[in-house]
GROMACS .gro file of C-alpha atoms in nm:
model
  478
    1MET     CA    1  27.347   4.699  -4.516
    2LYS     CA    2  27.217   5.060  -4.509
    3LEU     CA    3  26.965   4.970  -4.778
    4PHE     CA    4  26.795   4.735  -4.531
    5VAL     CA    5  26.826   4.951  -4.219
    6LEU     CA    6  26.619   5.246  -4.344
    7PRO     CA    7  26.316   5.040  -4.457
    8LEU     CA    8  26.334   4.842  -4.132
    9LEU     CA    9  26.339   5.157  -3.921
   10LEU     CA   10  26.052   5.300  -4.126
   11LEU     CA   11  25.852   4.981  -4.078
   12ILE     CA   12  25.913   4.989  -3.701
   13GLN     CA   13  25.810   5.355  -3.691
   14LEU     CA   14  25.490   5.291  -3.889
   15THR     CA   15  25.407   4.996  -3.665
   16ILE     CA   16  25.447   5.212  -3.355
   17TYR     CA   17  25.221   5.481  -3.504
   18ALA     CA   18  24.959   5.226  -3.601
   19GLN     CA   19  24.969   5.069  -3.255
   20THR     CA   20  24.944   5.412  -3.092
   21ASP     CA   21  24.640   5.497  -3.304
   22LYS     CA   22  24.479   5.163  -3.216
   23GLU     CA   23  24.537   5.223  -2.846
   24LYS     CA   24  24.393   5.574  -2.865
   25ILE     CA   25  24.089   5.450  -3.057
   26LEU     CA   26  24.026   5.203  -2.775
   27GLN     CA   27  24.063   5.484  -2.522
   28VAL     CA   28  23.813   5.699  -2.711
   29GLU     CA   29  23.571   5.407  -2.725
   30LYS     CA   30  23.564   5.364  -2.347
   31ASN     CA   31  23.590   5.719  -2.207
   32LEU     CA   32  23.253   5.874  -2.286
   33VAL     CA   33  23.125   6.126  -2.032
   34GLY     CA   34  22.837   6.369  -2.054
   35THR     CA   35  22.827   6.743  -2.016
   36ILE     CA   36  22.739   6.657  -1.657
   37GLN     CA   37  22.885   6.365  -1.463
   38LEU     CA   38  22.744   6.237  -1.138
   39THR     CA   39  22.971   6.187  -0.837
   40GLY     CA   40  23.131   5.842  -0.842
   41GLU     CA   41  23.022   5.771  -1.198
   42THR     CA   42  23.264   5.592  -1.430
   43PRO     CA   43  23.295   5.663  -1.805
   44TRP     CA   44  23.086   5.467  -2.055
   45THR     CA   45  23.176   5.287  -2.377
   46ILE     CA   46  23.043   5.380  -2.720
   47ALA     CA   47  22.856   5.048  -2.737
   48GLU     CA   48  22.691   5.112  -2.400
   49ARG     CA   49  22.573   5.459  -2.494
   50MET     CA   50  22.449   5.357  -2.839
   51ALA     CA   51  22.238   5.089  -2.673
   52HIS     CA   52  22.121   5.330  -2.402
   53TYR     CA   53  22.010   5.594  -2.652
   54LYS     CA   54  21.874   5.342  -2.907
   55ILE     CA   55  22.117   5.472  -3.171
   56PRO     CA   56  22.159   5.222  -3.459
   57GLY     CA   57  22.473   5.367  -3.618
   58LEU     CA   58  22.755   5.610  -3.548
   59SER     CA   59  23.055   5.732  -3.746
   60ILE     CA   60  23.361   5.927  -3.626
   61ALA     CA   61  23.661   6.103  -3.779
   62VAL     CA   62  23.947   6.250  -3.574
   63ILE     CA   63  24.187   6.516  -3.705
   64GLN     CA   64  24.525   6.593  -3.550
   65ASN     CA   65  24.801   6.819  -3.681
   66TYR     CA   66  24.608   6.889  -4.005
   67LYS     CA   67  24.566   6.520  -4.086
   68LEU     CA   68  24.284   6.268  -4.066
   69ILE     CA   69  24.441   6.021  -3.824
   70TRP     CA   70  24.152   5.775  -3.806
   71ALA     CA   71  23.789   5.723  -3.895
   72LYS     CA   72  23.560   5.442  -3.788
   73GLY     CA   73  23.198   5.331  -3.809
   74TYR     CA   74  22.991   5.158  -3.541
   75GLY     CA   75  22.660   4.976  -3.550
   76TRP     CA   76  22.412   4.964  -3.834
   77ALA     CA   77  22.342   5.186  -4.132
   78ASN     CA   78  22.025   4.981  -4.170
   79ASP     CA   79  21.928   4.789  -3.860
   80SER     CA   80  21.665   4.560  -4.014
   81LEU     CA   81  21.891   4.454  -4.304
   82LYS     CA   82  22.201   4.449  -4.077
   83VAL     CA   83  22.400   4.674  -4.310
   84PRO     CA   84  22.699   4.790  -4.103
   85VAL     CA   85  22.819   5.149  -4.077
   86THR     CA   86  23.156   5.186  -4.249
   87THR     CA   87  23.369   5.493  -4.309
   88GLN     CA   88  23.202   5.513  -4.653
   89THR     CA   89  22.845   5.519  -4.516
   90LEU     CA   90  22.672   5.848  -4.597
   91PHE     CA   91  22.460   6.036  -4.345
   92GLN     CA   92  22.244   6.343  -4.386
   93ALA     CA   93  22.459   6.631  -4.266
   94ALA     CA   94  22.149   6.847  -4.205
   95SER     CA   95  22.251   7.200  -4.100
   96ILE     CA   96  22.621   7.124  -4.143
   97SER     CA   97  22.521   7.183  -4.507
   98LYS     CA   98  22.524   7.554  -4.420
   99SER     CA   99  22.901   7.544  -4.365
  100LEU     CA  100  22.968   7.407  -4.712
  101ASN     CA  101  22.710   7.646  -4.854
  102GLY     CA  102  22.913   7.926  -4.695
  103VAL     CA  103  23.219   7.805  -4.884
  104GLY     CA  104  23.022   7.802  -5.208
  105ILE     CA  105  22.885   8.153  -5.158
  106LEU     CA  106  23.226   8.292  -5.057
  107LYS     CA  107  23.374   8.138  -5.373
  108LEU     CA  108  23.136   8.357  -5.576
  109VAL     CA  109  23.241   8.656  -5.364
  110GLN     CA  110  23.608   8.572  -5.415
  111ASP     CA  111  23.546   8.548  -5.790
  112LYS     CA  112  23.372   8.890  -5.775
  113LYS     CA  113  23.039   8.749  -5.889
  114LEU     CA  114  22.872   8.852  -5.564
  115ASP     CA  115  22.912   9.129  -5.312
  116LEU     CA  116  22.847   9.033  -4.951
  117TYR     CA  117  22.698   9.368  -4.859
  118THR     CA  118  22.462   9.435  -5.149
  119ASP     CA  119  22.083   9.397  -5.141
  120ILE     CA  120  22.000   9.033  -5.218
  121ASN     CA  121  21.740   9.139  -5.476
  122THR     CA  122  22.030   9.263  -5.691
  123TYR     CA  123  22.118   8.898  -5.756
  124LEU     CA  124  21.776   8.733  -5.739
  125THR     CA  125  21.621   8.716  -6.086
  126SER     CA  126  21.372   8.427  -6.067
  127TRP     CA  127  21.216   8.564  -5.746
  128HIS     CA  128  21.248   8.873  -5.534
  129PHE     CA  129  21.232   8.903  -5.159
  130PRO     CA  130  20.911   9.086  -5.067
  131TYR     CA  131  21.024   9.356  -4.826
  132ASP     CA  132  20.757   9.497  -4.598
  133SER     CA  133  20.733   9.741  -4.308
  134LEU     CA  134  20.893   9.493  -4.065
  135ALA     CA  135  21.229   9.544  -4.241
  136LYS     CA  136  21.203   9.917  -4.163
  137GLY     CA  137  21.349  10.013  -4.498
  138LYS     CA  138  21.672   9.821  -4.444
  139LYS     CA  139  21.798   9.585  -4.714
  140ILE     CA  140  21.905   9.226  -4.654
  141THR     CA  141  22.255   9.133  -4.772
  142VAL     CA  142  22.420   8.801  -4.851
  143ALA     CA  143  22.628   8.844  -4.535
  144ASN     CA  144  22.303   8.872  -4.337
  145LEU     CA  145  22.178   8.545  -4.487
  146LEU     CA  146  22.496   8.352  -4.400
  147SER     CA  147  22.527   8.493  -4.047
  148HIS     CA  148  22.158   8.458  -3.953
  149THR     CA  149  22.129   8.835  -3.908
  150ALA     CA  150  21.865   8.896  -4.179
  151GLY     CA  151  21.575   8.895  -3.931
  152LEU     CA  152  21.397   8.620  -4.124
  153THR     CA  153  21.148   8.349  -4.034
  154VAL     CA  154  21.163   7.969  -4.071
  155HIS     CA  155  21.418   7.814  -3.836
  156GLY     CA  156  21.440   7.474  -4.008
  157PHE     CA  157  21.269   7.220  -4.230
  158ALA     CA  158  21.102   6.882  -4.185
  159GLY     CA  159  21.179   6.749  -4.532
  160TYR     CA  160  20.948   6.535  -4.744
  161ARG     CA  161  20.866   6.167  -4.739
  162GLN     CA  162  20.990   5.974  -5.039
  163GLY     CA  163  20.727   5.951  -5.309
  164THR     CA  164  20.549   6.274  -5.216
  165PRO     CA  165  20.552   6.585  -5.439
  166LEU     CA  166  20.854   6.811  -5.390
  167PRO     CA  167  20.826   7.190  -5.399
  168THR     CA  168  21.052   7.416  -5.599
  169VAL     CA  169  21.283   7.655  -5.414
  170ILE     CA  170  21.047   7.943  -5.496
  171GLN     CA  171  20.748   7.750  -5.359
  172ILE     CA  172  20.946   7.688  -5.040
  173LEU     CA  173  21.031   8.056  -5.004
  174ASP     CA  174  20.666   8.156  -5.056
  175GLY     CA  175  20.524   7.874  -4.844
  176VAL     CA  176  20.312   7.752  -5.136
  177LYS     CA  177  20.202   7.389  -5.156
  178PRO     CA  178  20.345   7.132  -5.181
  179ALA     CA  179  20.586   7.317  -4.948
  180ASN     CA  180  20.527   7.212  -4.587
  181SER     CA  181  20.694   7.517  -4.430
  182ALA     CA  182  20.585   7.876  -4.377
  183PRO     CA  183  20.685   8.158  -4.614
  184VAL     CA  184  21.029   8.307  -4.557
  185ARG     CA  185  20.957   8.663  -4.455
  186SER     CA  186  21.087   8.938  -4.227
  187MET     CA  187  21.039   8.910  -3.851
  188TYR     CA  188  21.220   9.236  -3.785
  189GLU     CA  189  21.476   9.463  -3.948
  190PRO     CA  190  21.801   9.303  -4.069
  191GLY     CA  191  22.139   9.361  -3.907
  192ILE     CA  192  22.039   9.402  -3.542
  193LYS     CA  193  22.089   9.051  -3.397
  194SER     CA  194  22.137   8.684  -3.483
  195GLU     CA  195  21.823   8.475  -3.526
  196TYR     CA  196  21.884   8.132  -3.678
  197SER     CA  197  21.703   8.099  -4.011
  198GLY     CA  198  21.726   7.805  -4.247
  199GLY     CA  199  21.484   8.006  -4.456
  200GLY     CA  200  21.749   8.271  -4.508
  201THR     CA  201  22.001   8.008  -4.616
  202THR     CA  202  21.745   7.882  -4.871
  203ILE     CA  203  21.741   8.230  -5.024
  204SER     CA  204  22.119   8.199  -5.065
  205GLN     CA  205  22.057   7.871  -5.251
  206LEU     CA  206  21.840   8.055  -5.503
  207ILE     CA  207  22.101   8.329  -5.537
  208VAL     CA  208  22.359   8.067  -5.636
  209MET     CA  209  22.120   7.927  -5.896
  210ASP     CA  210  22.029   8.269  -6.037
  211VAL     CA  211  22.390   8.391  -6.054
  212THR     CA  212  22.550   8.074  -6.194
  213HIS     CA  213  22.255   7.949  -6.401
  214LEU     CA  214  22.330   7.602  -6.266
  215PRO     CA  215  22.136   7.363  -6.045
  216TYR     CA  216  22.258   7.425  -5.690
  217ALA     CA  217  22.390   7.070  -5.642
  218ASP     CA  218  22.584   7.089  -5.969
  219TYR     CA  219  22.751   7.417  -5.872
  220MET     CA  220  22.844   7.284  -5.527
  221LYS     CA  221  22.984   6.963  -5.673
  222LYS     CA  222  23.200   7.143  -5.929
  223GLU     CA  223  23.321   7.440  -5.722
  224VAL     CA  224  23.328   7.303  -5.366
  225LEU     CA  225  23.297   6.927  -5.315
  226GLN     CA  226  23.529   6.811  -5.591
  227PRO     CA  227  23.808   7.065  -5.521
  228LEU     CA  228  23.794   6.970  -5.151
  229GLY     CA  229  23.823   6.601  -5.238
  230MET     CA  230  23.474   6.531  -5.100
  231THR     CA  231  23.402   6.296  -5.386
  232ALA     CA  232  23.171   6.069  -5.185
  233SER     CA  233  22.937   6.358  -5.096
  234THR     CA  234  22.642   6.515  -5.275
  235PHE     CA  235  22.388   6.795  -5.237
  236SER     CA  236  22.149   6.626  -5.482
  237GLN     CA  237  21.801   6.576  -5.338
  238PRO     CA  238  21.702   6.303  -5.385
  239PRO     CA  239  22.059   6.165  -5.401
  240VAL     CA  240  22.027   6.008  -5.745
  241ASP     CA  241  22.402   6.024  -5.811
  242ILE     CA  242  22.490   5.800  -5.514
  243ASN     CA  243  22.488   5.423  -5.467
  244PRO     CA  244  22.172   5.363  -5.256
  245GLY     CA  245  22.359   5.100  -5.057
  246LEU     CA  246  22.579   5.372  -4.906
  247LEU     CA  247  22.287   5.575  -4.766
  248ALA     CA  248  22.216   5.531  -4.397
  249THR     CA  249  21.856   5.487  -4.285
  250GLY     CA  250  21.734   5.749  -4.039
  251TYR     CA  251  21.579   5.642  -3.709
  252ARG     CA  252  21.354   5.802  -3.451
  253GLY     CA  253  21.447   5.841  -3.087
  254ASP     CA  254  21.264   5.518  -3.004
  255GLY     CA  255  21.471   5.321  -3.256
  256LYS     CA  256  21.201   5.298  -3.526
  257PRO     CA  257  21.302   5.386  -3.883
  258VAL     CA  258  21.190   5.704  -4.058
  259GLU     CA  259  20.915   5.620  -4.305
  260GLY     CA  260  21.080   5.559  -4.642
  261ASN     CA  261  21.422   5.539  -4.469
  262TYR     CA  262  21.492   5.913  -4.493
  263HIS     CA  263  21.331   6.240  -4.594
  264ILE     CA  264  21.409   6.441  -4.906
  265TYR     CA  265  21.528   6.800  -4.855
  266PRO     CA  266  21.490   7.026  -5.159
  267GLU     CA  267  21.622   7.293  -4.918
  268GLU     CA  268  21.969   7.181  -5.023
  269ALA     CA  269  22.177   7.473  -4.895
  270PRO     CA  270  22.048   7.459  -4.535
  271ALA     CA  271  21.988   7.084  -4.506
  272GLY     CA  272  22.062   6.879  -4.819
  273LEU     CA  273  22.420   6.748  -4.792
  274TRP     CA  274  22.478   6.370  -4.781
  275THR     CA  275  22.830   6.300  -4.655
  276ASN     CA  276  23.042   6.114  -4.400
  277PRO     CA  277  23.295   6.218  -4.134
  278THR     CA  278  23.589   6.132  -4.361
  279ASP     CA  279  23.473   6.378  -4.628
  280LEU     CA  280  23.386   6.644  -4.370
  281ALA     CA  281  23.737   6.607  -4.228
  282LYS     CA  282  23.870   6.712  -4.569
  283TYR     CA  283  23.663   7.030  -4.551
  284ILE     CA  284  23.785   7.101  -4.197
  285ILE     CA  285  24.152   7.045  -4.280
  286GLU     CA  286  24.136   7.261  -4.592
  287THR     CA  287  23.967   7.536  -4.392
  288GLN     CA  288  24.246   7.520  -4.132
  289LEU     CA  289  24.522   7.526  -4.392
  290ALA     CA  290  24.358   7.807  -4.592
  291TYR     CA  291  24.315   8.006  -4.270
  292GLU     CA  292  24.692   7.987  -4.222
  293GLY     CA  293  24.768   8.065  -4.587
  294LYS     CA  294  24.898   7.714  -4.659
  295SER     CA  295  24.636   7.606  -4.912
  296ALA     CA  296  24.371   7.754  -5.140
  297LYS     CA  297  24.183   7.468  -5.305
  298VAL     CA  298  23.863   7.674  -5.301
  299LEU     CA  299  23.905   7.983  -5.083
  300ASN     CA  300  24.222   8.184  -5.024
  301GLN     CA  301  24.343   8.302  -4.683
  302ALA     CA  302  24.168   8.639  -4.693
  303THR     CA  303  23.832   8.491  -4.789
  304THR     CA  304  23.865   8.210  -4.536
  305THR     CA  305  23.946   8.459  -4.262
  306LEU     CA  306  23.635   8.655  -4.360
  307ARG     CA  307  23.424   8.338  -4.350
  308LEU     CA  308  23.547   8.256  -3.999
  309THR     CA  309  23.501   8.606  -3.857
  310PRO     CA  310  23.186   8.657  -3.646
  311TYR     CA  311  22.965   8.904  -3.830
  312LEU     CA  312  22.749   9.067  -3.567
  313ASP     CA  313  22.784   8.878  -3.239
  314LYS     CA  314  23.065   8.669  -3.093
  315SER     CA  315  22.968   8.336  -3.249
  316ALA     CA  316  22.781   8.351  -3.581
  317ALA     CA  317  23.019   8.386  -3.876
  318LEU     CA  318  22.943   8.314  -4.244
  319GLY     CA  319  22.802   7.962  -4.240
  320VAL     CA  320  22.985   7.859  -3.925
  321PHE     CA  321  22.977   7.931  -3.554
  322ILE     CA  322  23.292   8.030  -3.369
  323ASP     CA  323  23.359   7.883  -3.025
  324LEU     CA  324  23.621   8.112  -2.875
  325ASP     CA  325  23.707   7.897  -2.572
  326SER     CA  326  24.082   7.848  -2.536
  327THR     CA  327  24.240   7.815  -2.882
  328GLY     CA  328  23.898   7.852  -3.046
  329TYR     CA  329  23.701   7.631  -3.284
  330PHE     CA  330  23.478   7.676  -3.585
  331GLU     CA  331  23.185   7.441  -3.568
  332HIS     CA  332  22.834   7.347  -3.674
  333GLY     CA  333  22.577   7.088  -3.577
  334GLY     CA  334  22.292   6.935  -3.769
  335ALA     CA  335  21.947   6.783  -3.712
  336ASN     CA  336  21.738   6.632  -3.991
  337GLU     CA  337  21.459   6.380  -3.947
  338GLY     CA  338  21.641   6.066  -3.826
  339PHE     CA  339  21.992   6.217  -3.830
  340ARG     CA  340  22.211   6.420  -3.593
  341CYS     CA  341  22.573   6.538  -3.633
  342GLN     CA  342  22.839   6.778  -3.508
  343TYR     CA  343  23.186   6.889  -3.613
  344TYR     CA  344  23.459   7.101  -3.458
  345GLY     CA  345  23.778   7.230  -3.617
  346SER     CA  346  24.040   7.424  -3.423
  347LEU     CA  347  24.153   7.765  -3.543
  348LYS     CA  348  24.508   7.670  -3.441
  349ASP     CA  349  24.712   7.349  -3.443
  350GLY     CA  350  24.495   7.161  -3.696
  351ASN     CA  351  24.278   6.949  -3.465
  352GLY     CA  352  23.919   6.843  -3.505
  353VAL     CA  353  23.646   6.583  -3.472
  354VAL     CA  354  23.331   6.485  -3.662
  355VAL     CA  355  23.053   6.266  -3.523
  356MET     CA  356  22.741   6.157  -3.714
  357VAL     CA  357  22.452   5.929  -3.610
  358ASN     CA  358  22.142   5.800  -3.787
  359SER     CA  359  21.908   5.884  -3.501
  360ASP     CA  360  21.693   6.168  -3.372
  361ASN     CA  361  21.879   6.133  -3.043
  362SER     CA  362  22.184   6.359  -3.032
  363SER     CA  363  22.278   6.287  -2.671
  364ILE     CA  364  22.580   6.073  -2.757
  365LEU     CA  365  22.747   6.345  -2.966
  366PRO     CA  366  22.889   6.559  -2.681
  367GLU     CA  367  22.989   6.241  -2.496
  368VAL     CA  368  23.199   6.118  -2.789
  369ILE     CA  369  23.346   6.465  -2.842
  370ASN     CA  370  23.442   6.482  -2.473
  371SER     CA  371  23.614   6.146  -2.503
  372VAL     CA  372  23.809   6.245  -2.816
  373SER     CA  373  23.913   6.578  -2.666
  374LYS     CA  374  24.028   6.412  -2.343
  375VAL     CA  375  24.225   6.135  -2.512
  376TYR     CA  376  24.395   6.371  -2.759
  377GLY     CA  377  24.425   6.673  -2.530
  378PHE     CA  378  24.225   6.905  -2.755
  379LYS     CA  379  24.223   7.227  -2.551
  380GLY     CA  380  23.892   7.400  -2.498
  381LEU     CA  381  23.680   7.116  -2.637
  382TYR     CA  382  23.624   6.911  -2.321
  383HIS     CA  383  23.306   7.023  -2.143
  384SER     CA  384  23.202   6.818  -1.842
  385THR     CA  385  23.130   6.905  -1.481
  386ILE     CA  386  23.059   6.683  -1.180
  387LYS     CA  387  22.732   6.717  -0.988
  388GLU     CA  388  22.560   6.550  -0.695
  389SER     CA  389  22.217   6.388  -0.728
  390VAL     CA  390  21.955   6.295  -0.471
  391THR     CA  391  21.698   6.016  -0.444
  392VAL     CA  392  21.336   6.110  -0.510
  393PRO     CA  393  21.061   5.868  -0.397
  394ASP     CA  394  20.874   5.695  -0.675
  395SER     CA  395  20.547   5.839  -0.546
  396VAL     CA  396  20.681   6.192  -0.594
  397LEU     CA  397  20.816   6.122  -0.944
  398GLN     CA  398  20.471   5.995  -1.038
  399THR     CA  399  20.318   6.337  -0.966
  400TYR     CA  400  20.543   6.502  -1.226
  401ILE     CA  401  20.425   6.288  -1.519
  402GLY     CA  402  20.222   6.479  -1.777
  403GLN     CA  403  20.236   6.744  -2.048
  404TYR     CA  404  20.339   7.104  -1.993
  405ALA     CA  405  20.283   7.381  -2.248
  406LEU     CA  406  20.540   7.654  -2.303
  407SER     CA  407  20.323   7.766  -2.597
  408PRO     CA  408  20.035   7.614  -2.797
  409THR     CA  409  20.288   7.448  -3.028
  410PHE     CA  410  20.571   7.368  -2.786
  411ILE     CA  411  20.489   7.097  -2.535
  412ILE     CA  412  20.724   6.935  -2.283
  413THR     CA  413  20.620   6.580  -2.202
  414ILE     CA  414  20.740   6.427  -1.876
  415TYR     CA  415  20.726   6.049  -1.859
  416LYS     CA  416  20.870   5.780  -1.636
  417GLU     CA  417  21.059   5.458  -1.701
  418GLY     CA  418  21.146   5.259  -1.394
  419LYS     CA  419  21.268   5.503  -1.131
  420VAL     CA  420  21.376   5.768  -1.381
  421ILE     CA  421  21.179   6.053  -1.539
  422TYR     CA  422  21.243   6.183  -1.890
  423ALA     CA  423  21.161   6.510  -2.065
  424GLN     CA  424  21.073   6.530  -2.434
  425ALA     CA  425  20.993   6.857  -2.610
  426THR     CA  426  20.796   6.888  -2.933
  427ARG     CA  427  20.995   6.747  -3.229
  428GLN     CA  428  21.298   6.679  -3.010
  429GLY     CA  429  21.463   6.377  -2.852
  430SER     CA  430  21.401   6.272  -2.493
  431PHE     CA  431  21.639   6.346  -2.206
  432GLU     CA  432  21.688   6.173  -1.874
  433MET     CA  433  21.626   6.420  -1.592
  434VAL     CA  434  21.851   6.383  -1.287
  435PRO     CA  435  21.718   6.506  -0.950
  436GLU     CA  436  21.924   6.775  -0.778
  437THR     CA  437  21.651   6.832  -0.520
  438GLN     CA  438  21.304   6.686  -0.470
  439THR     CA  439  21.159   6.935  -0.722
  440LYS     CA  440  21.454   7.042  -0.937
  441PHE     CA  441  21.599   6.825  -1.217
  442PHE     CA  442  21.869   6.868  -1.481
  443PRO     CA  443  21.949   6.688  -1.809
  444ARG     CA  444  22.286   6.526  -1.861
  445GLU     CA  445  22.344   6.666  -2.208
  446PHE     CA  446  22.324   7.046  -2.176
  447PRO     CA  447  22.305   7.319  -1.909
  448ALA     CA  448  21.940   7.357  -1.808
  449TYR     CA  449  21.701   7.290  -1.520
  450LEU     CA  450  21.339   7.194  -1.479
  451GLU     CA  451  21.170   7.286  -1.153
  452PHE     CA  452  20.821   7.157  -1.074
  453THR     CA  453  20.580   7.386  -0.888
  454LYS     CA  454  20.256   7.321  -0.699
  455ASP     CA  455  19.930   7.509  -0.648
  456THR     CA  456  19.783   7.594  -0.309
  457THR     CA  457  19.636   7.244  -0.278
  458GLY     CA  458  19.977   7.081  -0.322
  459LYS     CA  459  19.906   6.955  -0.673
  460VAL     CA  460  20.179   6.989  -0.940
  461ASN     CA  461  20.051   7.251  -1.184
  462ALA     CA  462  20.354   7.378  -1.378
  463LEU     CA  463  20.724   7.352  -1.442
  464ILE     CA  464  20.981   7.625  -1.487
  465LEU     CA  465  21.250   7.584  -1.751
  466TYR     CA  466  21.580   7.757  -1.670
  467GLN     CA  467  21.811   7.784  -1.972
  468ASN     CA  468  22.051   8.039  -2.124
  469GLY     CA  469  22.002   8.276  -1.833
  470GLN     CA  470  21.625   8.286  -1.885
  471GLN     CA  471  21.328   8.116  -1.725
  472GLN     CA  472  20.997   8.016  -1.879
  473GLU     CA  473  20.691   7.871  -1.711
  474ALA     CA  474  20.505   7.581  -1.872
  475LYS     CA  475  20.155   7.512  -1.739
  476LYS     CA  476  20.050   7.150  -1.690
  477ILE     CA  477  19.777   7.071  -1.943
  478LYS     CA  478  19.742   6.695  -1.909
   0.00000   0.00000   0.00000
């Protein structure tokens, strides 16, 4: 009789767990709230917000107690062909690539093939960084590159349309055609503050190649992706080693596809990873276990602790950012042409979440993360406040429409749909602006304000952007 009791009890237990997961998935799917909620507003569903933001496809993975407890895809990997998003669908991870690059670089440090605090030109053999007077005689280290403290130019990259010539890494670093980005050079001396630089991460890509004498993607596959169990992922650009049917098509904020379906990123270390939330969950879990000394598939506890320790300020560590709210999280987001993503992993208790979309619109990401953190009780990860809004007459909203220049290359466009105005900055998604007063508006997705000002004749002539404790004036140009 006992032989039957144990399997029966196990079956009942597994059924309860499965049912609990199903119920929690449903809760996550219908409890989306933004960074800001309006008084009396009820939560949204994933389907509602995907439609609202014109997001074709979305993929989620949820981690609890050091385990991937569920992953699920929504919508379309390719809208026109009606290819559904599954847990196997691959998205461009964009700047999340920097986190895995950090693992790869720290593996070389752990193996004593690199020193974090030595001049990068010690390891660069195919190219040397051209120091000038802006560096003030200080040398850039590998730690500077990973923590964005090298004082370097080039924030990010636009990638290349399929079928167009691709630059080499050296051409990218020197800004030589066919590279479409500026040269990676000093803005100021290294080691004084954090200034995000994908250009600096690209230098670390070349260091890997010069030290290992391997193509970057091959090194990362052998030493990082495969040991982590991320067998579906690749740094290859273009992704020739992947079934094309698994690659999601990227889409613009208006729902139109990126020309050629996606861009190619020879800047593999800062932007080249193709992956999915399930594979990224493996990286997060291994990081958490290694941090506690319970695993060492790639990095040991000491090296992992070093990787997760802020280098110069309170947030930028070596390829990751540290959110120290409550129990604390290591995290990174990403934005390539047609793709947006975000992950969080807790420094304690083994919790985490990954969200990826094939859209330029990232607005749904914090809403999904809020829902997951609320349903699962992830401390310190729920960020939403309630605000009041007012009604602004249509005739007043109409006066705000136009273009406002923060700089010659950074334009904020204000446009109107129905009785709502939206703000869209150069090369960014659009955001609904909610009126707090007749002249002051805030976005739902992040803490900021826009306040419209008038000249002596009563005509709207500028807007003031309040964000991160600073204010900037943008003159109306059109």
